[in-house]
Tab-separated table of C-alpha atoms in Angstrom:
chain	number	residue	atom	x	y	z
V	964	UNK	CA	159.044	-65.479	46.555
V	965	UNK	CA	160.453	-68.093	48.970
V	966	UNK	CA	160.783	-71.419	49.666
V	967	UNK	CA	159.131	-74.054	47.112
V	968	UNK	CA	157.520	-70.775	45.026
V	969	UNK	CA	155.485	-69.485	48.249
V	970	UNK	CA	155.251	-65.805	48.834
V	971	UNK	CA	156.514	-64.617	52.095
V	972	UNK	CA	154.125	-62.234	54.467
V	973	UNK	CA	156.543	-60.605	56.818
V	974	UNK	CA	153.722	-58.996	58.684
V	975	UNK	CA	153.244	-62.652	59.733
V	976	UNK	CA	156.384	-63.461	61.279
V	977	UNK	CA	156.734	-65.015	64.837
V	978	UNK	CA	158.004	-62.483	67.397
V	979	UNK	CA	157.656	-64.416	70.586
V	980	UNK	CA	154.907	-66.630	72.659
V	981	UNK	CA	151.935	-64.627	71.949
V	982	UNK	CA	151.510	-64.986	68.238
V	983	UNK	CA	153.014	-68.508	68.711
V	984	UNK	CA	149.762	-70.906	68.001
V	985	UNK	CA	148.285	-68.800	65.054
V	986	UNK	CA	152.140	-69.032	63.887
V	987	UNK	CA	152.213	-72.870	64.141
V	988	UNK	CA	149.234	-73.184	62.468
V	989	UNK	CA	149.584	-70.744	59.403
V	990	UNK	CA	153.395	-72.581	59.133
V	991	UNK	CA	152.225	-75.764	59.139
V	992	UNK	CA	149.241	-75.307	56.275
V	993	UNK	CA	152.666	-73.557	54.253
V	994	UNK	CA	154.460	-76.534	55.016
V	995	UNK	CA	152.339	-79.199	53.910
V	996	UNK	CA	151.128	-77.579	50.599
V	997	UNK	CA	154.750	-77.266	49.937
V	998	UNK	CA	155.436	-81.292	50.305
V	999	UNK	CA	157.823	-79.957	53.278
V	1000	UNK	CA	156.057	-81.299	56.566
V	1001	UNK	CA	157.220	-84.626	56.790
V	1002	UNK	CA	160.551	-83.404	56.906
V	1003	UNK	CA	160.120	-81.027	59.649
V	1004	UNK	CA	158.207	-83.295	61.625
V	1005	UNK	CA	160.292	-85.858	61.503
V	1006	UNK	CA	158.803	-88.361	59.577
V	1007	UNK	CA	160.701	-88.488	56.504
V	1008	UNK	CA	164.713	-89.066	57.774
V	1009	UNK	CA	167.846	-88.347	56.012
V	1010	UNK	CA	168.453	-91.567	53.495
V	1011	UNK	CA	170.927	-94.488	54.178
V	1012	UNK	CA	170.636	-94.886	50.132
V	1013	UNK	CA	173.660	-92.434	49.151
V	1014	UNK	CA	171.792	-91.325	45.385
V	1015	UNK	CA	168.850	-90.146	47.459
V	1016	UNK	CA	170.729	-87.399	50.217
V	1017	UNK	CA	171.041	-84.744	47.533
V	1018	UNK	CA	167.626	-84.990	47.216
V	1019	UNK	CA	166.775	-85.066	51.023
V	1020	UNK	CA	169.017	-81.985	51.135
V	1021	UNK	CA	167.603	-80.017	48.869
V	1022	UNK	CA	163.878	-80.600	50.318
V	1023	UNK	CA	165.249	-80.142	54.131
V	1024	UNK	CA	167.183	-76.999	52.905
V	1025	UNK	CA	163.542	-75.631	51.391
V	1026	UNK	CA	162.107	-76.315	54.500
V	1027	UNK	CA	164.452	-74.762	56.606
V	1028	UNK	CA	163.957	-71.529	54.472
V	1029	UNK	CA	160.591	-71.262	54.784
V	1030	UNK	CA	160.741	-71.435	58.404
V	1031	UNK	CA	163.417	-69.205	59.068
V	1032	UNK	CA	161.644	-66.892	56.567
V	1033	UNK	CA	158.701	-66.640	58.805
V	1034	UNK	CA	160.472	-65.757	62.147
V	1035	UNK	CA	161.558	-62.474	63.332
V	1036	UNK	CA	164.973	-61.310	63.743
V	1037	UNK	CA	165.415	-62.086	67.141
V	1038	UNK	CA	163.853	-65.848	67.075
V	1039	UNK	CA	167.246	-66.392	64.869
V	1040	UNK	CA	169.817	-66.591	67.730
V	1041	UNK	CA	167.414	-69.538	69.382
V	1042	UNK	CA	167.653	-71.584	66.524
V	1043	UNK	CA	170.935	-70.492	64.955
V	1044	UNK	CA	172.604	-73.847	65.998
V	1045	UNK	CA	170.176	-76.108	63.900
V	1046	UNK	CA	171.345	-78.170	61.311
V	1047	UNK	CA	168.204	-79.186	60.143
V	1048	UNK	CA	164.709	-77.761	59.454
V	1049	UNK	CA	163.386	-81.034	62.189
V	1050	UNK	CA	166.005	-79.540	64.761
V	1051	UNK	CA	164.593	-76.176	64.084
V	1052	UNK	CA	161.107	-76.967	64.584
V	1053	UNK	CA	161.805	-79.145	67.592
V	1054	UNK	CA	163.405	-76.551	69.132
V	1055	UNK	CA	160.433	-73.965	68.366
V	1056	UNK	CA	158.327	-76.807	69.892
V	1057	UNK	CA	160.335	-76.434	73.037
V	1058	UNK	CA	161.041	-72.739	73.101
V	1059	UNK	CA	157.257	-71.467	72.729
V	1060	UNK	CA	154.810	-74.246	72.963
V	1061	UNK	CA	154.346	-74.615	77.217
V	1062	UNK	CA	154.872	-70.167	76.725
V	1063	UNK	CA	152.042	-70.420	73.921
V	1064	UNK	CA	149.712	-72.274	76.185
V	1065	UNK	CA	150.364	-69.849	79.192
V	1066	UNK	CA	149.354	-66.761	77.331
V	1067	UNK	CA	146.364	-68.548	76.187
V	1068	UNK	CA	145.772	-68.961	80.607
V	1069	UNK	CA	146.955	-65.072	80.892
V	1070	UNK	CA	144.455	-63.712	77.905
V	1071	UNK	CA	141.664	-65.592	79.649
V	1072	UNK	CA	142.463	-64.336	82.909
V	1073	UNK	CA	142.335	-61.083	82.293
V	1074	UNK	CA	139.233	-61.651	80.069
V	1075	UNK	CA	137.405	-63.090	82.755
V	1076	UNK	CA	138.883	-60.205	85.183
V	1077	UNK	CA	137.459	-57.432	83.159
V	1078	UNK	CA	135.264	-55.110	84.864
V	1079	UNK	CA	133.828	-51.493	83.776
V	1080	UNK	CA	136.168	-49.056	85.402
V	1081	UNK	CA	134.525	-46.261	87.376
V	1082	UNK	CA	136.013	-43.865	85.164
V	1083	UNK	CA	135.586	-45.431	81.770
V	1084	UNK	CA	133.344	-44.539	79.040
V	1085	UNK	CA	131.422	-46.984	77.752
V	1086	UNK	CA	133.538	-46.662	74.340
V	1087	UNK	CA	137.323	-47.160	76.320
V	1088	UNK	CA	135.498	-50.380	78.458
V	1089	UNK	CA	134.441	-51.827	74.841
V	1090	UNK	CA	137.866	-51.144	73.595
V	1091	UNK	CA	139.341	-53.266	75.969
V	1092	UNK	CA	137.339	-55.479	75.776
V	1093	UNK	CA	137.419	-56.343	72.153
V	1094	UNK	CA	140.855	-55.796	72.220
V	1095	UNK	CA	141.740	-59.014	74.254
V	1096	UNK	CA	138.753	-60.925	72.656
V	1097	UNK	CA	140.397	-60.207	69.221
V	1098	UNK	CA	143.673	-61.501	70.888
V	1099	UNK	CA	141.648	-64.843	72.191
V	1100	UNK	CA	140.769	-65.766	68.728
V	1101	UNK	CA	143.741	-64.826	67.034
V	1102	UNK	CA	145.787	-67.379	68.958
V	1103	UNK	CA	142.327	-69.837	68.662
V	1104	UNK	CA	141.367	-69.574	71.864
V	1105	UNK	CA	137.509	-70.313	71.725
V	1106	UNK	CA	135.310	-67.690	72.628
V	1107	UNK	CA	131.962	-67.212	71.167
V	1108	UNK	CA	129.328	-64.545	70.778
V	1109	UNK	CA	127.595	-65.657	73.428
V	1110	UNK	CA	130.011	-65.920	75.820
V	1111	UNK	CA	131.320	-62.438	75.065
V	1112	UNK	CA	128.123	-60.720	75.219
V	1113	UNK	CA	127.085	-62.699	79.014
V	1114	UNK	CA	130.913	-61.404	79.794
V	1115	UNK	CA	129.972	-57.429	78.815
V	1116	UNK	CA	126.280	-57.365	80.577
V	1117	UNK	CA	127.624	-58.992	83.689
V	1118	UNK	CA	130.326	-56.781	84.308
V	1119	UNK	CA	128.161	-53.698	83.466
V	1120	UNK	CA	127.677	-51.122	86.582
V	1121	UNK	CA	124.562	-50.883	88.600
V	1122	UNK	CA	122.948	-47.694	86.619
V	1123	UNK	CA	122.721	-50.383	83.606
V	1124	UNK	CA	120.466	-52.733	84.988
V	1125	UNK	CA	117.265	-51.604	83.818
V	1126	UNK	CA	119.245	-51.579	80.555
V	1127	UNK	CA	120.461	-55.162	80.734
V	1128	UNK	CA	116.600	-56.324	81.591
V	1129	UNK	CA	115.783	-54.692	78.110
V	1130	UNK	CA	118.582	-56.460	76.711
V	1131	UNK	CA	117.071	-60.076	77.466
V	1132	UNK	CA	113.959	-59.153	76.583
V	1133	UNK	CA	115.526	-58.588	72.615
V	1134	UNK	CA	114.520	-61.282	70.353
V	1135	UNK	CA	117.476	-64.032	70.411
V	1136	UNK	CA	118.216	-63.613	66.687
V	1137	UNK	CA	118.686	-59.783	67.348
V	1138	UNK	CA	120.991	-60.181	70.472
V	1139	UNK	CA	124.289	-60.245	68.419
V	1140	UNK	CA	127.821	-58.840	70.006
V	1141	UNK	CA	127.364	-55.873	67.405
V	1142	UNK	CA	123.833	-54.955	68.009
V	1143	UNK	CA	125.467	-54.846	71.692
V	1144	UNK	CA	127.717	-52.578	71.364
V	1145	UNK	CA	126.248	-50.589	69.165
V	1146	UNK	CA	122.814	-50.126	71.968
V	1147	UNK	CA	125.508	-49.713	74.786
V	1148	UNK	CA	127.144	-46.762	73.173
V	1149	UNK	CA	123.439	-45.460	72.506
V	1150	UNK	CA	122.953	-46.125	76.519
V	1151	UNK	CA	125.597	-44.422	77.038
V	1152	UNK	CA	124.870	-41.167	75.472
V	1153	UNK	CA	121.243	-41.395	77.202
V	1154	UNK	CA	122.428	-41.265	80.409
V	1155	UNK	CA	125.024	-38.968	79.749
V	1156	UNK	CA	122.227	-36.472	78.787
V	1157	UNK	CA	120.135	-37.426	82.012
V	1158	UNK	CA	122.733	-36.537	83.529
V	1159	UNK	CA	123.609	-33.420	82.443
V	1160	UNK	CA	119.688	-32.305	82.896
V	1161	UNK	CA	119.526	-33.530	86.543
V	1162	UNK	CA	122.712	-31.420	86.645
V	1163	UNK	CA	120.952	-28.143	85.224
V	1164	UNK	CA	117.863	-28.649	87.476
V	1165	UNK	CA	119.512	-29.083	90.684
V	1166	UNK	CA	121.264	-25.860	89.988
V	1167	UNK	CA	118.311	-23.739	89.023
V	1168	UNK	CA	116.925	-25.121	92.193
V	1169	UNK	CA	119.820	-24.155	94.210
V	1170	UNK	CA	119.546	-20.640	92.359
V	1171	UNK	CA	116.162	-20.449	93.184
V	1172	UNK	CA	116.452	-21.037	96.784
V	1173	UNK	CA	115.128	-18.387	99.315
V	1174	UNK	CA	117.376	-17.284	102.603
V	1175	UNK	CA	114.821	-17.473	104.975
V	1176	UNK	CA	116.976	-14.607	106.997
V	1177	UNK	CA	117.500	-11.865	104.481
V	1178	UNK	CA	115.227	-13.394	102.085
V	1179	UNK	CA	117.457	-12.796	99.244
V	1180	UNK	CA	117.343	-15.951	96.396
V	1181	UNK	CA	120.490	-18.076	95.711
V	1182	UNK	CA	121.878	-19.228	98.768
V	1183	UNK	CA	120.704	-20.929	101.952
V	1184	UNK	CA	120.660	-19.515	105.560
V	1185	UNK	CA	123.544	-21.133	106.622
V	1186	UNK	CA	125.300	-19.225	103.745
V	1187	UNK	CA	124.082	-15.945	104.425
V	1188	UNK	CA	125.975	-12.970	105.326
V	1189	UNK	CA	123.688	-11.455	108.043
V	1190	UNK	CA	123.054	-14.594	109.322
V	1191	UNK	CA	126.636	-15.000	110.168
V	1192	UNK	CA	127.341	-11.479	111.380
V	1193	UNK	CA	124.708	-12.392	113.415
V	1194	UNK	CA	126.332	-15.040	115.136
V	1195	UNK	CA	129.635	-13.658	115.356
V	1196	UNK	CA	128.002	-10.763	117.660
């Protein structure tokens, strides 16, 4: 248990700038249901009334816990210096705040950079994808449904158009980011198989192919043994 009776999730610490504004937020819900925010954020200061500092101390000493509870090992040295759990938090303020808000500008950068690789699979481009959309809205970085799904059909390669026309011809109720995915991957495996059978043909046809110089089947003139003797006299 830790400070003021809370339990402590140490998969939730704060490691560094990227985590920072789900951090802030999840620490300051703690710190207000605890009765501890006003002394972090300042507003409640340390008593000129003698009779009342033990009391301040104890709550500021609770606060500082539960803060220092909550950040990885090597946050500690940054803050180390502190005396109080206001000094602590104004210095996380300083420390991650401006970093916070550039990873948000990084994140959405390369969100709005993303493009299907030539040599992706459909199932690696998703991954990607989702991966830095999860990371958008885990530091609240507003990105809905809709603006993930124009994202993905936009950046799609040319052999997808025909599938992208079907795609906004799907009832708008239907046209969720899962139903997406999940008809991409289907796509996917369509043309994969196309593919493959254009593959097969063109190499029966190539098998079938007459020389027209010794008139044997599976190679072209050009290719022909005789043909080349022939030239070389």
């Amino acid at each position: 248990m830790g400070a003021a009776g809370l339990s402590i999730d140490r998969r939730q610490l704060l490691e560094g700038a990227e985590g920072w504004t789900a951090w802030h937020f999840k620490i300051k819900v703690m710190l207000r249901a605890a009765g501890l925010l006003d002394i972090v954020d300042g507003t409640l200061k340390p008593p000129e009334d003698k009779s009342e500092i033990e009391k301040w101390e104890v709550k500021n000493a609770k606060a500082q816990n539960l803060i220092v509870m909550h950040v990885s090992e090597k946050i500690i040295p940054q803050i180390s210096n502190c005396q109080s759990a206001c000094e602590i938090w104004s210095k996380l303020l300083t420390i991650f705040e401006q970093k916070g808000e550039l990873s948000v500008h990084i994140l959405q950068q390369k969100f709005f950079a993303m493009r299907y690789e030539e040599n992706d699979s459909m199932s690696q481009y998703l991954s990607r994808f989702e991966g830095i959309l999860c990371k958008l809205r885990n530091i609240n970085a507003e990105v809905s449904d809709s603006m993930a799904i124009t994202k993905i059909t936009s950046s799609l390669p040319v052999q997808y158009q025909h599938f992208v026309s079907a795609w906004e011809s799907v009832p708008a109720d239907k046209r969720t980011l899962e139903e997406l995915t999940a008809r991409l991957l289907i796509e996917e495996q369509r043309f994969n198989s196309r593919k493959e059978e254009e593959e097969v043909t063109a190499f029966a046809a190539f098998k079938g192919r007459k020389c027209f110089k010794c008139g044997k089947i599976g190679h072209y003139k050009k290719d022909c043994s005789k043909f080349s003797n022939r030239q070389g006299l």
